[in-house]
Tab-separated table of C-alpha atoms and ligand atoms in Angstrom:
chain	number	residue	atom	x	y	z
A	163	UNK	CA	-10.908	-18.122	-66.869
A	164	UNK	CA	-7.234	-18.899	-66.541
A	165	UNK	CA	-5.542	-17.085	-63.817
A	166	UNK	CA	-2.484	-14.963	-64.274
A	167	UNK	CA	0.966	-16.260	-63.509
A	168	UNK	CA	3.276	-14.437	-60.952
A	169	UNK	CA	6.537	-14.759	-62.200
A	170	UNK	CA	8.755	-15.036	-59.351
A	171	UNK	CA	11.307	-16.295	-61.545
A	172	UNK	CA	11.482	-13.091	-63.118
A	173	UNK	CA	10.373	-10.678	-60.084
A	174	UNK	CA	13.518	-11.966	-58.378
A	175	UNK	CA	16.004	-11.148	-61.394
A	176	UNK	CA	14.456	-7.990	-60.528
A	177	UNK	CA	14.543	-7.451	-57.067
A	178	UNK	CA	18.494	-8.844	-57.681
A	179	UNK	CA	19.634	-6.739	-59.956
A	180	UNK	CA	18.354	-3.411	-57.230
A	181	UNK	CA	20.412	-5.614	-54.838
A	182	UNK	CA	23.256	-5.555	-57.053
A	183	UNK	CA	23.253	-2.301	-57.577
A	184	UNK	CA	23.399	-1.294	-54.400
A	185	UNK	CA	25.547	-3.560	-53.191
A	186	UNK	CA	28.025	-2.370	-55.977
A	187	UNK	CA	27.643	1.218	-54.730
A	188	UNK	CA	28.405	-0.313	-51.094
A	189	UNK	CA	31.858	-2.161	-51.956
A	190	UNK	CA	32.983	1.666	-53.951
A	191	UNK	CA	32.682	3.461	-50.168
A	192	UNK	CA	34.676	0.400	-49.030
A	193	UNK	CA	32.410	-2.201	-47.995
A	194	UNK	CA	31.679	-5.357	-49.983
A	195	UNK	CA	28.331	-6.909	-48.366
A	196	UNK	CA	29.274	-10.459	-46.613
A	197	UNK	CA	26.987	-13.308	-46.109
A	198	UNK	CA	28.062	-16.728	-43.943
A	199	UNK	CA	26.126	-19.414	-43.695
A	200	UNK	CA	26.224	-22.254	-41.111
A	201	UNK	CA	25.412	-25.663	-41.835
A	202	UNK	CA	25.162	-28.370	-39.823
A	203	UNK	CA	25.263	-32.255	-41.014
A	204	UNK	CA	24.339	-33.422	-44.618
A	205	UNK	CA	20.434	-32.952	-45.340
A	206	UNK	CA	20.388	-33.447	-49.032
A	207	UNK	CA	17.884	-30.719	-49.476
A	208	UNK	CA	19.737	-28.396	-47.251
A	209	UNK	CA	22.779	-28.489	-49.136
A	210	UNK	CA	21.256	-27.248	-52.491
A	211	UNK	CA	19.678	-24.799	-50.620
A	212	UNK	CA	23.197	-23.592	-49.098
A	213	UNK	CA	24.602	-23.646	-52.516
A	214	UNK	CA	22.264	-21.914	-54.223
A	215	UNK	CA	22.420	-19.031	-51.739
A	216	UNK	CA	26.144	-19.059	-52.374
A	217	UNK	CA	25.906	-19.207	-56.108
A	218	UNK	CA	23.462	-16.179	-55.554
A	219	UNK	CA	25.444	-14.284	-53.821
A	220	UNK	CA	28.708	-13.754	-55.840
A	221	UNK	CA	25.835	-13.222	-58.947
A	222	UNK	CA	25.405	-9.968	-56.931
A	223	UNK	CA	28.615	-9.006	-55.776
A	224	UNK	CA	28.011	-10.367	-51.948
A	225	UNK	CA	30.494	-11.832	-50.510
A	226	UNK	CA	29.777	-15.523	-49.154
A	227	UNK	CA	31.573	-18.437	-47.268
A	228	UNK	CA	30.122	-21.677	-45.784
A	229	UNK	CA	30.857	-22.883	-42.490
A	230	UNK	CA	29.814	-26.870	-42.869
A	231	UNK	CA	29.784	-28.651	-39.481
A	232	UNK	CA	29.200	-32.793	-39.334
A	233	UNK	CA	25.545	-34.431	-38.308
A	234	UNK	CA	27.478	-34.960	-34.512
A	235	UNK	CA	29.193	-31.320	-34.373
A	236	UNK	CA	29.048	-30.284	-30.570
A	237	UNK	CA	26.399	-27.450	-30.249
A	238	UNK	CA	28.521	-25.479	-28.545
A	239	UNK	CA	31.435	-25.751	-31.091
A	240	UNK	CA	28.848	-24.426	-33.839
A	241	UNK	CA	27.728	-21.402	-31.085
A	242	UNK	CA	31.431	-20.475	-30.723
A	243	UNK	CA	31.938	-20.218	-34.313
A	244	UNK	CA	28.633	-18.422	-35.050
A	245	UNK	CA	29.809	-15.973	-31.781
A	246	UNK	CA	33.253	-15.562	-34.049
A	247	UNK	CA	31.645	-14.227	-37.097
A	248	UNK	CA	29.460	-12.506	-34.874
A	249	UNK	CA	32.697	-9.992	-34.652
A	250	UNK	CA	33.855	-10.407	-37.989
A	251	UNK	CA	33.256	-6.864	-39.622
A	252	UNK	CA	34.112	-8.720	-42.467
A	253	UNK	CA	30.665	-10.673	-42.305
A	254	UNK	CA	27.506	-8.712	-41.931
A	255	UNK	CA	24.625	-11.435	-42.114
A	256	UNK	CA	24.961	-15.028	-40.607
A	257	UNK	CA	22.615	-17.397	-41.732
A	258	UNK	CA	22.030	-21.022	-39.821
A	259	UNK	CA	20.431	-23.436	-42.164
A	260	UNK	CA	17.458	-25.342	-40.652
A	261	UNK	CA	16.768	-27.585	-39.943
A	262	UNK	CA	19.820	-28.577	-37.185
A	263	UNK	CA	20.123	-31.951	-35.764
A	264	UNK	CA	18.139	-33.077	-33.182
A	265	UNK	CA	20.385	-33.178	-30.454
A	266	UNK	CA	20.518	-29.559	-30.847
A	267	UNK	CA	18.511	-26.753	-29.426
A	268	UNK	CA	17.573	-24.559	-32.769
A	269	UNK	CA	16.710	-21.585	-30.450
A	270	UNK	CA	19.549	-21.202	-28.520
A	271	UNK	CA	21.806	-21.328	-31.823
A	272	UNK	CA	19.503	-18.918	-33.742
A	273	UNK	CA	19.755	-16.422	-30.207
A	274	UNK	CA	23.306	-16.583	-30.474
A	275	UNK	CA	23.363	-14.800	-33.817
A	276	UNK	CA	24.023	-11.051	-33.168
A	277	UNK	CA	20.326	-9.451	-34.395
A	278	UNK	CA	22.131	-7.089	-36.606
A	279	UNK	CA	23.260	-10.036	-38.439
A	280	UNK	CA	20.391	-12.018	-38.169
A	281	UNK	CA	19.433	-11.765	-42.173
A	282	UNK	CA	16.835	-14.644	-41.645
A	283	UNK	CA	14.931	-12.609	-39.448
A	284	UNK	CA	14.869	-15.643	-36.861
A	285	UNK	CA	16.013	-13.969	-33.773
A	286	UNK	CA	13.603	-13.332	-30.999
A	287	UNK	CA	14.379	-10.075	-31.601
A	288	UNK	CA	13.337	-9.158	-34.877
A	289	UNK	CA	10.576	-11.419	-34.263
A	290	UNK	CA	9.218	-8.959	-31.407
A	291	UNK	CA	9.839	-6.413	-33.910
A	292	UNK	CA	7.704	-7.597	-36.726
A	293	UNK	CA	5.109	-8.272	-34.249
A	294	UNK	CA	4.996	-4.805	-33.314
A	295	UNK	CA	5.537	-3.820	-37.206
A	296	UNK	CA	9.072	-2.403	-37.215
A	297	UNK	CA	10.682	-5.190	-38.180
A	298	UNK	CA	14.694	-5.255	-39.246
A	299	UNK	CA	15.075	-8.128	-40.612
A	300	UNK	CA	11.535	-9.334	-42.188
A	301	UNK	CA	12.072	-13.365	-42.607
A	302	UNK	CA	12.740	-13.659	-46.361
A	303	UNK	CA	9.843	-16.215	-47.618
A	304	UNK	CA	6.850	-14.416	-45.850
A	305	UNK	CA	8.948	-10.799	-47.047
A	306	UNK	CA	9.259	-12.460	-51.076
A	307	UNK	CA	5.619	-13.641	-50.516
A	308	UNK	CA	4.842	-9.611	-49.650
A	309	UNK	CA	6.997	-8.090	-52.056
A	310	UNK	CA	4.936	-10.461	-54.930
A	311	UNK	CA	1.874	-9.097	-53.772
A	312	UNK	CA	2.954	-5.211	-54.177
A	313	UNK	CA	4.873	-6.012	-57.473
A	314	UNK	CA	1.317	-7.720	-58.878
A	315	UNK	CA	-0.694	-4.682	-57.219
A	316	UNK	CA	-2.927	-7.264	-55.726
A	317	UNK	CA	-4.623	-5.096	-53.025
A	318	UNK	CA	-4.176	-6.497	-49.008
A	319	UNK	CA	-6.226	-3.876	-47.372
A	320	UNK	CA	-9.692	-4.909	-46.235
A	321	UNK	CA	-9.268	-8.596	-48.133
A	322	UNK	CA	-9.536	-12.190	-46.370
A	323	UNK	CA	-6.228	-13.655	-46.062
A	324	UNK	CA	-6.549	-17.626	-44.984
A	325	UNK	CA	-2.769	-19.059	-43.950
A	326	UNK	CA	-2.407	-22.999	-44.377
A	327	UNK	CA	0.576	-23.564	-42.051
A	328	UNK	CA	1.227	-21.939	-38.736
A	329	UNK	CA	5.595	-22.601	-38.596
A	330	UNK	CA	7.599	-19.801	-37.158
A	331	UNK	CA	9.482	-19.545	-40.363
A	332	UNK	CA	6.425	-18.799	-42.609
A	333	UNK	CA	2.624	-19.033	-41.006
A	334	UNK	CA	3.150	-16.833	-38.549
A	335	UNK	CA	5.196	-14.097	-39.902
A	336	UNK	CA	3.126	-14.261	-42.517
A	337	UNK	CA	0.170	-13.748	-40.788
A	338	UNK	CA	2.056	-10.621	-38.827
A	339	UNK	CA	2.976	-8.888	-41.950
A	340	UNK	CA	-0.502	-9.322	-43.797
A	341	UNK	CA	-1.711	-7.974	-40.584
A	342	UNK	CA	0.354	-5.127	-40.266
A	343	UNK	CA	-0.952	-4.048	-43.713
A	344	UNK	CA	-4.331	-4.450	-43.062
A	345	UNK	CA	-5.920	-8.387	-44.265
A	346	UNK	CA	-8.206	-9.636	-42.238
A	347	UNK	CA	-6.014	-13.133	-41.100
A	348	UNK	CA	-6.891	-16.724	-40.878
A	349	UNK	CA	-4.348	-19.283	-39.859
A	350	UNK	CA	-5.513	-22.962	-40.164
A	351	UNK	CA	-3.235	-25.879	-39.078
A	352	UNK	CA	-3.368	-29.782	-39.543
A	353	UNK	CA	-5.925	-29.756	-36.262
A	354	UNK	CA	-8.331	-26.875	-38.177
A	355	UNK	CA	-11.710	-28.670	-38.884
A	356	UNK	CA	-13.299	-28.267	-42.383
A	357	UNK	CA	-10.404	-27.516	-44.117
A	358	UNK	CA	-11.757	-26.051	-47.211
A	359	UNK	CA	-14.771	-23.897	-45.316
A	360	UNK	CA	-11.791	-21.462	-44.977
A	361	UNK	CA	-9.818	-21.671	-47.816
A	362	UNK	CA	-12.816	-21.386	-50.068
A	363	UNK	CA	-13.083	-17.786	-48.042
A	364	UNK	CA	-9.771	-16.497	-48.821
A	365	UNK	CA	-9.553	-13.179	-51.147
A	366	UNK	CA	-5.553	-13.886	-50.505
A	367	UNK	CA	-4.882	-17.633	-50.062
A	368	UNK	CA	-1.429	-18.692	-48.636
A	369	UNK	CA	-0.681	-22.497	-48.573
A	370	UNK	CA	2.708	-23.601	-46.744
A	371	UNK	CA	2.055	-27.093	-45.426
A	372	UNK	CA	4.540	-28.963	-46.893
A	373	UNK	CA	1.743	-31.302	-48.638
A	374	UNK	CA	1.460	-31.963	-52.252
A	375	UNK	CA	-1.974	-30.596	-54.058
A	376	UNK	CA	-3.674	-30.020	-50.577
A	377	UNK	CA	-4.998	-27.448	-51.886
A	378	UNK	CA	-7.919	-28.386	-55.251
A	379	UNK	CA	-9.772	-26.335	-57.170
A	380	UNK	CA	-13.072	-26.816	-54.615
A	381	UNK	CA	-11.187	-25.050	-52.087
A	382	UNK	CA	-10.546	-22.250	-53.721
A	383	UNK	CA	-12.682	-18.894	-54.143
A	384	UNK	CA	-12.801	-18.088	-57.881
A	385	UNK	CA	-10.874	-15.173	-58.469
A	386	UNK	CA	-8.466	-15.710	-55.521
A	387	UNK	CA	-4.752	-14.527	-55.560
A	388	UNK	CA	-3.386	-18.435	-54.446
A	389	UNK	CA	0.212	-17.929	-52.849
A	390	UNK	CA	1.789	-21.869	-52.952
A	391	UNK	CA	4.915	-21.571	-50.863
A	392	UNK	CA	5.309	-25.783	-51.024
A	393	UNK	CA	8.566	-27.467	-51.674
A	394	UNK	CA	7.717	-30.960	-51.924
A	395	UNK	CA	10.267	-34.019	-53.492
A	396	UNK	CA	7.708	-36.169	-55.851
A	397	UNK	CA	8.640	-40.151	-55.819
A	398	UNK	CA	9.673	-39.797	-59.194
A	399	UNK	CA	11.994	-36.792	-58.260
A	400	UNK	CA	10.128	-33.602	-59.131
A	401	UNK	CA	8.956	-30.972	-57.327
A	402	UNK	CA	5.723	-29.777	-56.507
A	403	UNK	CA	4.164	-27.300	-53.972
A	404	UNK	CA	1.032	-27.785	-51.734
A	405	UNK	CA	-1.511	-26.579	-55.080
A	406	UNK	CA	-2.940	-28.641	-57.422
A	407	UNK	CA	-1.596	-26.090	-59.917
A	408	UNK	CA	-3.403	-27.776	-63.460
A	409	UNK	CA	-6.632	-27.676	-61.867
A	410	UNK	CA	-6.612	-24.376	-59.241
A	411	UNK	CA	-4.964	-21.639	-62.273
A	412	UNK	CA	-8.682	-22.500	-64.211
A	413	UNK	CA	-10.423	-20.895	-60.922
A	414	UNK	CA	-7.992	-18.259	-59.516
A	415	UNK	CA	-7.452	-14.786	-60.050
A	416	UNK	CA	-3.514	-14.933	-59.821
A	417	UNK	CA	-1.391	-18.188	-58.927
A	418	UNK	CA	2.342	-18.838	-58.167
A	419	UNK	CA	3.928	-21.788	-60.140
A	420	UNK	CA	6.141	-24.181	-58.427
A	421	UNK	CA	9.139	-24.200	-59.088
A	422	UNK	CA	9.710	-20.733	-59.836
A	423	UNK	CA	7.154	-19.320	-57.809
A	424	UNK	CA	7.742	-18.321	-53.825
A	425	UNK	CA	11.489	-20.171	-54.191
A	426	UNK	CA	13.631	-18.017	-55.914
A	427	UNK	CA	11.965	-14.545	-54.154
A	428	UNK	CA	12.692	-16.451	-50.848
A	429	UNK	CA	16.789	-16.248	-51.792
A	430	UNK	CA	16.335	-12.864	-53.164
A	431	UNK	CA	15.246	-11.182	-49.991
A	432	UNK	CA	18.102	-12.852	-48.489
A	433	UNK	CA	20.027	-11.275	-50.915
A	434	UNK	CA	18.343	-7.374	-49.894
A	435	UNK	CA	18.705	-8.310	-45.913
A	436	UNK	CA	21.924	-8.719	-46.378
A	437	UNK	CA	22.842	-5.535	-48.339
A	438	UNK	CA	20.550	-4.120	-45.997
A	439	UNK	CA	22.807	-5.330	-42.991
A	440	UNK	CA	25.852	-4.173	-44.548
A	441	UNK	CA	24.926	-0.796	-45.697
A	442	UNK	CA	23.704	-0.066	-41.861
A	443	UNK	CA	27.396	-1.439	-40.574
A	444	UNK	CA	28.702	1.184	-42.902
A	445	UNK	CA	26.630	3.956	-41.572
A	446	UNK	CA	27.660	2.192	-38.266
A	447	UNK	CA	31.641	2.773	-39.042
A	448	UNK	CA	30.557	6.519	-40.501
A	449	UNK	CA	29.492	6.963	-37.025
A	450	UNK	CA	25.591	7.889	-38.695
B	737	LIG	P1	6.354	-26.990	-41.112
B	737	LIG	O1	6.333	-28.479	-41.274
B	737	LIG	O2	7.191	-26.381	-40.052
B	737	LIG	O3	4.871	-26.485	-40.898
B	737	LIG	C1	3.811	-26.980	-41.652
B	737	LIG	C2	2.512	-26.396	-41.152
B	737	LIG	O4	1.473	-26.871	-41.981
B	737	LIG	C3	2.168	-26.793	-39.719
B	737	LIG	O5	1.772	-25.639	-39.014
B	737	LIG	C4	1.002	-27.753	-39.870
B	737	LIG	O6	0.038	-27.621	-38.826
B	737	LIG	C5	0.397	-27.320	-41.199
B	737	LIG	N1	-0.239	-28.437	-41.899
B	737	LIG	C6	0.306	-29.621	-42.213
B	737	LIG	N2	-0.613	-30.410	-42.828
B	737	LIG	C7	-1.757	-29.703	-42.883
B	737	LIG	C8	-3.045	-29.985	-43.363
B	737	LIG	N3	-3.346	-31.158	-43.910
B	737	LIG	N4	-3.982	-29.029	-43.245
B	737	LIG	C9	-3.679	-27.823	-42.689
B	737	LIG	N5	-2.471	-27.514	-42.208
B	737	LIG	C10	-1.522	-28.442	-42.290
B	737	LIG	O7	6.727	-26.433	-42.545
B	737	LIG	P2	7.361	-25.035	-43.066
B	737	LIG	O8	8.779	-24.977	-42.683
B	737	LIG	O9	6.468	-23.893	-42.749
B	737	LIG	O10	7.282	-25.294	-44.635
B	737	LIG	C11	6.049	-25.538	-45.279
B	737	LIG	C12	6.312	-25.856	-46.733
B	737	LIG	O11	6.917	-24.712	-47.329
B	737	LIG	C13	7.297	-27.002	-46.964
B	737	LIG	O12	6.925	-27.669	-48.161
B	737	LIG	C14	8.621	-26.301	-47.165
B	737	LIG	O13	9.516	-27.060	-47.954
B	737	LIG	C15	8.163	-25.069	-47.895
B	737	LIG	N6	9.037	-23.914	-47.755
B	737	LIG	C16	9.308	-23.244	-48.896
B	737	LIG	C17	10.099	-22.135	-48.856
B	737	LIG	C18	10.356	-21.400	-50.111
B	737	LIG	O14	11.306	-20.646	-50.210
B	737	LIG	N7	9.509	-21.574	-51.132
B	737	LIG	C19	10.648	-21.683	-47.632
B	737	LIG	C20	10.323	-22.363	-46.470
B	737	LIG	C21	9.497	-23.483	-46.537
């Protein structure tokens, strides 16, 4: 049996075009949605990200603009500037790309994002708030996973869900939000013993390690929805995610490709936070 393909190619045109919409209906009362995005120093991978986002966003009608700081920026230069936009009405999500340089202190930066422009969902705010389950601001790859599972009506309720990763970008709001709707949760981590004793478990697999084709066919329970969230640069320059793709689709139940699997949902929920975040400044200035 060949497992079926979710398309998050496709799903995101989808979920973009409902973004576009709205955020066309947004800019007619007045307010065109505004993204900025902070970048500090010149990770090659970071700056395709960045540009991506921005080519996304005037694809939907969002304003964007890119605040680029050098590799020895002064933290507190980058705060200031982030504390700037912070009052920009203009701007209504401000993204930080990660990761920052060492010599800075990632938390402090993220805190000093205003939480009703904190479209990453990063803030220690609307991280208490998904942990209670009313979250804002869901973080966007653990919210595209999410949205893939509803769009593919793969049930969550009652099922096995086995994390591979435990970061506080995906793992664990992952975890939180498979929770929240019910999954029984498993997070395992580079230190879990017997690896595959859980992933062979998982009704719902989830695989965010950052390891190429961790994840085989033997680990896998046959008929198993297999989320791979992995971004990984090959030697000879491709990409490929944490699943042995060829070898796992003959034994799952559904699989996501990489690239065009978790990737492109991952900029599209970026896209809805930050209509979201604009449409609720608008109610804001409506005095709703
Ligand atoms: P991270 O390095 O912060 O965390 C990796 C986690 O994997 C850690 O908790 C670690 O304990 C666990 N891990 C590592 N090796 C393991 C092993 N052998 N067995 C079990 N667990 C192991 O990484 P991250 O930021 O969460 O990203 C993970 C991967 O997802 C990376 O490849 C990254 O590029 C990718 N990513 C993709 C998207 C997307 O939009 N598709 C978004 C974010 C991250």
């Amino acid at each position: 049996m060949s497992a079926k393909i979710i398309d998050g190619k496709r799903l995101s045109q989808e979920v973009r075009g409902e973004c576009q919409a709205r955020a066309a209906r947004l800019a007619e009362k007045g307010t065109q949605p505004g993204l900025a995005v902070v970048i500090v120093g010149d990770n090659p991978a970071s700056i395709v990200y960045v540009r991506n986002k921005a080519k996304a966003c005037s694809e939907t009608g969002i304003y964007s603009e890119v605040h680029e700081f050098p590799e020895n920026a002064d933290q507190d230069e980058v705060i200031g500037r982030i504390q700037e936009l912070n009052r920009n009405p203009g701007i209504h999500g401000i993204l930080v790309q990660l990761p920052l340089p060492r010599h800075f202190d990632s938390s402090r930066v993220i805190e000093s994002v205003a939480v009703e422009k904190d479209v990453d969902g990063f803030h220690l705010y609307n991280i208490g708030a998904l942990v209670t389950g009313s979250s804002i601001f869901p973080p966007c790859t653990p919210n595209g996973v999410m949205k893939m599972l509803e769009k593919y009506d793969i049930p969550i309720e009652g099922q096995h869900a086995v994390i591979v990763g435990r970061s506080n970008i995906v793992g664990k709001p992952m975890a939180l939000m498979l929770l929240q709707k019910g999954a029984t949760v498993t997070i395992c981590t580079s230190r879990t013993r017997n690896l595959s004793e859980h992933t062979s478990r998982a009704d719902i697999l989830i695989v965010a390690a950052g390891r190429p084709c961790l994840v085989t066919a033997m680990m896998v329970k046959p008929g198993a929805t297999v989320i791979d969230v992995g971004i990984n640069r090959l030697p000879d320059g491709k990409l490929a995610g944490d699943v042995d793709f060829e070898s796992v689709k003959e034994k799952a139940g559904y699989i996501t490709p990489v690239p065009g699997g978790v990737g492109p949902m991952t900029i599209a929920m970026l896209l809805c936070n930050t209509v979201v975040a604009a449409e609720q400044a608008h109610a804001r200035l409506q005095g709703n």
